[in-house]
mmCIF file of C-alpha atoms in Angstrom:
data_model
loop_
_atom_site.group_PDB
_atom_site.id
_atom_site.type_symbol
_atom_site.label_atom_id
_atom_site.label_comp_id
_atom_site.label_asym_id
_atom_site.label_seq_id
_atom_site.Cartn_x
_atom_site.Cartn_y
_atom_site.Cartn_z
ATOM 1 C CA ALA A 1 0.000 0.000 0.000
ATOM 2 C CA GLY A 2 1.115 3.564 -0.617
ATOM 3 C CA PHE A 3 0.283 6.841 -2.299
ATOM 4 C CA TRP A 4 1.265 8.824 -5.353
ATOM 5 C CA ASP A 5 2.999 12.165 -5.057
ATOM 6 C CA GLY A 6 3.368 13.333 -8.621
ATOM 7 C CA ASP A 7 5.197 10.618 -10.524
ATOM 8 C CA VAL A 8 6.618 9.021 -7.379
ATOM 9 C CA PHE A 9 4.860 6.207 -5.516
ATOM 10 C CA TYR A 10 5.625 6.124 -1.772
ATOM 11 C CA VAL A 11 5.259 2.775 -0.017
ATOM 12 C CA THR A 12 3.635 3.055 3.430
ATOM 13 C CA SER A 13 3.131 -0.651 4.039
ATOM 14 C CA GLY A 14 4.878 -3.659 2.543
ATOM 15 C CA GLY A 15 8.374 -2.259 2.162
ATOM 16 C CA ARG A 16 10.034 -5.514 3.218
ATOM 17 C CA ARG A 17 7.857 -7.547 0.866
ATOM 18 C CA LEU A 18 8.725 -5.132 -1.930
ATOM 19 C CA ALA A 19 12.447 -5.545 -1.269
ATOM 20 C CA ALA A 20 12.092 -9.340 -1.275
ATOM 21 C CA LEU A 21 10.206 -9.333 -4.572
ATOM 22 C CA LYS A 22 12.863 -7.109 -6.130
ATOM 23 C CA GLN A 23 15.565 -9.580 -5.056
ATOM 24 C CA LEU A 24 13.589 -12.293 -6.822
ATOM 25 C CA GLY A 25 13.707 -10.206 -10.005
ATOM 26 C CA ILE A 26 9.975 -9.467 -10.132
ATOM 27 C CA GLN A 27 9.452 -6.178 -11.978
ATOM 28 C CA LYS A 28 5.698 -5.636 -11.821
ATOM 29 C CA ILE A 29 4.062 -5.612 -8.417
ATOM 30 C CA PRO A 30 0.380 -4.871 -7.703
ATOM 31 C CA VAL A 31 -0.219 -2.057 -5.218
ATOM 32 C CA ALA A 32 -3.151 -0.632 -3.277
ATOM 33 C CA PRO A 33 -2.870 3.156 -3.576
ATOM 34 C CA HIS A 34 -4.595 5.502 -1.134
ATOM 35 C CA GLU A 35 -4.777 9.263 -0.678
ATOM 36 C CA ARG A 36 -1.719 11.069 0.538
ATOM 37 C CA PRO A 37 -1.966 11.144 4.356
ATOM 38 C CA ASP A 38 -1.268 14.210 6.466
ATOM 39 C CA ASP A 39 1.645 12.382 8.109
ATOM 40 C CA PRO A 40 3.008 9.561 5.893
ATOM 41 C CA GLU A 41 5.604 8.485 8.453
ATOM 42 C CA LEU A 42 3.001 8.097 11.202
ATOM 43 C CA LEU A 43 0.770 6.093 8.860
ATOM 44 C CA ALA A 44 3.667 3.832 7.884
ATOM 45 C CA ILE A 45 4.392 3.025 11.537
ATOM 46 C CA ARG A 46 0.728 2.293 12.235
ATOM 47 C CA LEU A 47 0.363 0.001 9.203
ATOM 48 C CA ASN A 48 3.600 -1.890 9.821
ATOM 49 C CA THR A 49 2.747 -2.678 13.446
ATOM 50 C CA SER A 50 -0.661 -4.027 12.460
ATOM 51 C CA HIS A 51 0.807 -6.868 10.362
ATOM 52 C CA VAL A 52 4.181 -8.126 11.547
ATOM 53 C CA PRO A 53 5.363 -7.469 15.138
ATOM 54 C CA MET A 54 8.206 -4.972 15.228
ATOM 55 C CA THR A 55 11.509 -5.919 16.800
ATOM 56 C CA PRO A 56 12.583 -4.009 19.919
ATOM 57 C CA MET A 57 15.145 -2.101 17.828
ATOM 58 C CA GLN A 58 12.431 -1.044 15.389
ATOM 59 C CA ILE A 59 10.124 -0.071 18.256
ATOM 60 C CA LEU A 60 12.824 2.141 19.799
ATOM 61 C CA ALA A 61 13.511 3.791 16.445
ATOM 62 C CA ALA A 62 9.795 4.360 15.867
ATOM 63 C CA ALA A 63 9.328 5.714 19.400
ATOM 64 C CA LYS A 64 12.127 8.248 18.852
ATOM 65 C CA LYS A 65 10.440 9.543 15.718
ATOM 66 C CA LEU A 66 7.089 9.740 17.482
ATOM 67 C CA TYR A 67 8.601 11.619 20.438
ATOM 68 C CA ASP A 68 9.924 14.137 17.925
ATOM 69 C CA LYS A 69 6.384 14.561 16.650
ATOM 70 C CA GLY A 70 5.190 15.445 20.156
ATOM 71 C CA LEU A 71 3.480 12.173 21.076
ATOM 72 C CA THR A 72 3.515 11.053 24.697
ATOM 73 C CA GLN A 73 4.754 7.671 25.890
ATOM 74 C CA GLU A 74 1.148 6.580 26.476
ATOM 75 C CA GLN A 75 0.124 7.584 22.937
ATOM 76 C CA ILE A 76 3.123 5.795 21.456
ATOM 77 C CA GLY A 77 2.237 2.625 23.345
ATOM 78 C CA GLN A 78 -1.292 2.661 22.017
ATOM 79 C CA LEU A 79 -0.140 3.459 18.491
ATOM 80 C CA LEU A 80 2.218 0.492 18.553
ATOM 81 C CA ASN A 81 -0.613 -1.783 19.695
ATOM 82 C CA TYR A 82 0.369 -1.959 23.374
ATOM 83 C CA LYS A 83 -2.198 -1.350 26.099
ATOM 84 C CA SER A 84 -0.139 1.419 27.682
ATOM 85 C CA GLY A 85 3.193 3.166 27.493
ATOM 86 C CA SER A 86 4.656 1.248 30.452
ATOM 87 C CA LEU A 87 6.141 -1.426 28.196
ATOM 88 C CA ILE A 88 7.786 1.274 26.093
ATOM 89 C CA SER A 89 9.264 2.710 29.303
ATOM 90 C CA GLN A 90 10.634 -0.715 30.320
ATOM 91 C CA LEU A 91 12.124 -1.209 26.861
ATOM 92 C CA GLU A 92 13.831 2.191 27.024
ATOM 93 C CA LYS A 93 15.387 1.274 30.388
ATOM 94 C CA ALA A 94 16.600 -2.036 28.949
ATOM 95 C CA ASP A 95 18.067 -0.121 25.994
ATOM 96 C CA VAL A 96 20.267 1.786 28.453
ATOM 97 C CA LEU A 97 21.268 -1.245 30.565
ATOM 98 C CA LEU A 98 22.102 -3.691 27.768
ATOM 99 C CA SER A 99 25.205 -3.428 25.602
ATOM 100 C CA ALA A 100 24.959 -2.792 21.867
ATOM 101 C CA GLU A 101 26.272 -6.318 21.179
ATOM 102 C CA THR A 102 23.663 -7.902 23.452
ATOM 103 C CA LYS A 103 20.820 -5.950 21.854
ATOM 104 C CA ALA A 104 21.982 -6.834 18.354
ATOM 105 C CA ALA A 105 22.229 -10.527 19.270
ATOM 106 C CA LEU A 106 18.721 -10.536 20.744
ATOM 107 C CA ASP A 107 17.383 -8.725 17.691
ATOM 108 C CA ASP A 108 19.079 -11.162 15.294
ATOM 109 C CA ALA A 109 17.582 -14.063 17.253
ATOM 110 C CA LYS A 110 14.152 -12.402 16.983
ATOM 111 C CA LYS A 111 13.762 -12.161 20.757
ATOM 112 C CA GLY A 112 11.033 -9.736 21.769
ATOM 113 C CA ILE A 113 10.626 -7.047 24.394
ATOM 114 C CA THR A 114 10.178 -9.462 27.313
ATOM 115 C CA TYR A 115 13.635 -10.939 26.700
ATOM 116 C CA TRP A 116 15.150 -7.452 26.674
ATOM 117 C CA THR A 117 13.417 -6.278 29.837
ATOM 118 C CA THR A 118 14.070 -9.552 31.689
ATOM 119 C CA LEU A 119 17.761 -9.779 30.812
ATOM 120 C CA ALA A 120 18.232 -6.123 31.792
ATOM 121 C CA LYS A 121 17.298 -7.050 35.383
ATOM 122 C CA ALA A 122 20.323 -9.328 35.727
ATOM 123 C CA PRO A 123 23.677 -8.033 37.014
ATOM 124 C CA PRO A 124 25.698 -6.786 33.989
ATOM 125 C CA GLU A 125 28.545 -9.242 34.624
ATOM 126 C CA HIS A 126 26.119 -12.128 33.928
ATOM 127 C CA HIS A 127 24.597 -10.751 30.691
ATOM 128 C CA ASP A 128 26.961 -12.606 28.337
ATOM 129 C CA GLU A 129 26.423 -16.021 29.936
ATOM 130 C CA LEU A 130 22.643 -15.571 30.123
ATOM 131 C CA LEU A 131 22.564 -14.362 26.522
ATOM 132 C CA ARG A 132 24.495 -17.472 25.473
ATOM 133 C CA ARG A 133 21.937 -19.679 27.190
ATOM 134 C CA VAL A 134 19.083 -17.815 25.499
ATOM 135 C CA ILE A 135 20.644 -18.107 22.049
ATOM 136 C CA ASP A 136 22.340 -21.523 22.230
ATOM 137 C CA GLU A 137 20.085 -23.396 24.639
ATOM 138 C CA GLY A 138 16.777 -21.759 23.716
ATOM 139 C CA LEU A 139 16.165 -20.575 27.275
ATOM 140 C CA SER A 140 12.581 -19.347 27.643
ATOM 141 C CA VAL A 141 11.579 -16.104 29.353
ATOM 142 C CA SER A 142 10.423 -18.027 32.433
ATOM 143 C CA GLY A 143 13.684 -19.987 32.427
ATOM 144 C CA LEU A 144 15.612 -16.725 32.129
ATOM 145 C CA LYS A 145 13.740 -15.292 35.105
ATOM 146 C CA ALA A 146 14.536 -18.407 37.151
ATOM 147 C CA ALA A 147 18.220 -18.140 36.225
ATOM 148 C CA ILE A 148 18.337 -14.474 37.231
ATOM 149 C CA LYS A 149 16.548 -14.846 40.572
ATOM 150 C CA PRO A 150 19.472 -16.302 42.585
ATOM 151 C CA LEU A 151 21.766 -13.683 41.052
ATOM 152 C CA THR A 152 19.681 -10.809 42.388
ATOM 153 C CA THR A 153 18.555 -12.277 45.738
ATOM 154 C CA PRO A 154 20.935 -11.342 48.589
ATOM 155 C CA PRO A 155 22.111 -14.376 50.596
ATOM 156 C CA GLU A 156 20.754 -14.819 54.090
ATOM 157 C CA PRO A 157 23.257 -13.934 56.831
ATOM 158 C CA LYS A 158 23.611 -17.555 57.946
ATOM 159 C CA GLN A 159 27.267 -17.166 58.839
ATOM 160 C CA ALA A 160 26.475 -14.264 61.164
ATOM 161 C CA ARG A 161 23.891 -16.312 63.057
ATOM 162 C CA VAL A 162 26.293 -19.265 63.366
ATOM 163 C CA THR A 163 29.021 -16.973 64.709
ATOM 164 C CA VAL A 164 26.702 -15.542 67.359
ATOM 165 C CA ARG A 165 25.585 -18.986 68.434
ATOM 166 C CA PHE A 166 29.172 -20.217 68.552
ATOM 167 C CA ALA A 167 30.234 -17.224 70.647
ATOM 168 C CA ALA A 168 27.339 -17.808 73.036
ATOM 169 C CA LYS A 169 28.262 -21.472 73.333
ATOM 170 C CA GLU A 170 31.876 -20.570 74.046
ATOM 171 C CA GLY A 171 30.713 -18.172 76.763
ATOM 172 C CA TRP A 172 28.634 -20.824 78.488
ATOM 173 C CA GLN A 173 31.474 -23.332 78.342
ATOM 174 C CA ALA A 174 33.847 -20.828 79.928
ATOM 175 C CA ALA A 175 31.343 -20.140 82.707
ATOM 176 C CA ILE A 176 30.868 -23.885 83.379
ATOM 177 C CA THR A 177 34.638 -24.443 83.437
ATOM 178 C CA ALA A 178 35.089 -21.604 85.941
ATOM 179 C CA LEU A 179 32.297 -22.981 88.161
ATOM 180 C CA GLU A 180 33.800 -26.480 88.098
ATOM 181 C CA SER A 181 37.147 -24.989 89.132
ATOM 182 C CA LYS A 182 35.553 -23.166 92.089
ATOM 183 C CA LEU A 183 33.786 -26.332 93.230
ATOM 184 C CA LYS A 184 37.069 -28.186 93.099
ATOM 185 C CA ARG A 185 38.673 -25.561 95.331
ATOM 186 C CA ALA A 186 35.764 -25.763 97.782
ATOM 187 C CA LYS A 187 36.230 -29.539 98.075
ATOM 188 C CA GLN A 188 39.925 -29.086 98.736
ATOM 189 C CA LEU A 189 39.164 -26.618 101.551
ATOM 190 C CA GLU A 190 36.552 -28.986 103.016
ATOM 191 C CA LYS A 191 39.003 -31.887 102.875
ATOM 192 C CA HIS A 192 41.510 -29.976 105.030
ATOM 193 C CA GLY A 193 38.853 -28.837 107.479
ATOM 194 C CA MET A 194 38.979 -25.220 106.424
ATOM 195 C CA PRO A 195 35.790 -23.176 106.644
ATOM 196 C CA PHE A 196 33.946 -22.394 103.436
ATOM 197 C CA ASP A 197 34.614 -18.802 102.402
ATOM 198 C CA PRO A 198 33.160 -17.552 99.053
ATOM 199 C CA ARG A 199 35.959 -15.005 98.876
ATOM 200 C CA VAL A 200 38.435 -17.835 98.637
ATOM 201 C CA LEU A 201 36.539 -19.266 95.668
ATOM 202 C CA ASP A 202 36.996 -15.988 93.796
ATOM 203 C CA ARG A 203 40.779 -16.177 94.129
ATOM 204 C CA ASP A 204 42.896 -17.828 91.497
ATOM 205 C CA GLY A 205 43.719 -21.522 91.704
ATOM 206 C CA GLY A 206 47.203 -20.911 93.162
ATOM 207 C CA ASP A 207 45.894 -19.112 96.240
ATOM 208 C CA ALA A 208 43.234 -21.735 96.903
ATOM 209 C CA ASP A 209 45.708 -24.588 96.596
ATOM 210 C CA GLN A 210 48.144 -22.881 98.949
ATOM 211 C CA GLN A 211 45.416 -22.368 101.575
ATOM 212 C CA ALA A 212 44.254 -25.922 101.163
ATOM 213 C CA ALA A 213 47.769 -27.154 101.669
#
């Protein structure tokens, strides 16, 4: 589909099909002409999104043009057949977080917006390995989310709790050892007929042994 402007026919929908037919050597191609629209570029975007889903790269390029025309994020989302502009916002954030190589690889593999936005949530140092699994192993979006979860969940402070418990246990053992030592001194005093004096129990072992002797 397209429109005439003088002797020139402008294609608004079917540009990729036209290019493919030209590569096949086909010279005559039927067209469906329509009146020249007020905004041919806007019409081309609307028609292209209604047939074949656009890749994230194409969506970002289209969104940039539409921003330049004064459209809001919400309007762009609706124009591109999304319920709202929130998905466009998520895609723009992913565009910033992902490297150019990662985005190109996802685009070549025909991975949609959900792959972009999901992978962008992973720590950057894991992007290459996760991308490899997506491309080589066919990792699904749900599988990608499961792979990312342990990478973004902080570990529980188990070691801290073990250390506290160990320290508490050591404290109790020290207290029991000290008590056993005091009882031993008391028995030594009793054996030698010396009166029980708590103050003696608080002295070190050398003093107690000397008094007992």
